[in-house]
Amino acid sequence: TIFGNYLAGALRNPSAADGQFGRLIFGFAVTEALGIFSLLVALLLLFAV
């Protein structure tokens, strides 16, 4: 829903869309990193403990 919310906001206010694109990419990167980190912790708990 990250991209969907960006698209909804960009359609409502097209002049602000360019300023929010960097935040969109940053938010997506943080979300992906958190998912990978959570997977790593889960695998460590599963196999290392």
Coordinates of C-alpha atoms in Angstrom, one line a residue:
T1 CA 0.0 0.0 0.0
I2 CA 3.0 2.3 0.0
F3 CA 2.8 2.9 -3.7
G4 CA -1.0 3.1 -3.6
N5 CA -1.0 5.8 -1.0
Y6 CA 1.6 7.7 -3.0
L7 CA -0.4 7.4 -6.1
A8 CA -3.6 8.6 -4.4
G9 CA -1.7 11.6 -2.9
A10 CA -0.1 12.4 -6.3
L11 CA -3.4 12.4 -8.0
R12 CA -4.9 14.7 -5.5
N13 CA -2.0 17.1 -5.5
P14 CA 0.2 16.7 -8.6
S15 CA 2.5 19.6 -7.7
A16 CA 3.7 17.9 -4.5
A17 CA 4.3 14.5 -6.2
D18 CA 7.9 15.3 -7.2
G19 CA 8.8 16.2 -3.6
Q20 CA 7.4 13.0 -2.2
F21 CA 9.0 10.6 -4.6
G22 CA 12.2 10.5 -2.6
R23 CA 10.3 9.7 0.6
L24 CA 8.4 7.0 -1.3
I25 CA 11.7 5.3 -2.3
F26 CA 13.2 5.7 1.2
G27 CA 10.0 4.2 2.8
F28 CA 10.1 1.3 0.5
A29 CA 13.8 0.6 1.2
V30 CA 13.2 0.8 5.0
T31 CA 10.3 -1.6 4.7
E32 CA 12.3 -4.1 2.7
A33 CA 15.2 -3.8 5.1
L34 CA 13.0 -4.4 8.1
G35 CA 11.5 -7.5 6.4
I36 CA 14.9 -8.9 5.6
F37 CA 16.1 -8.2 9.2
S38 CA 13.0 -9.9 10.6
L39 CA 13.6 -13.0 8.4
L40 CA 17.2 -13.1 9.6
V41 CA 16.1 -13.0 13.2
A42 CA 13.5 -15.7 12.7
L43 CA 16.1 -18.0 11.0
L44 CA 18.6 -17.4 13.8
L45 CA 16.0 -18.2 16.4
L46 CA 14.9 -21.3 14.5
F47 CA 18.3 -22.8 13.8
A48 CA 20.8 -21.2 16.3
V49 CA 18.8 -21.5 19.5

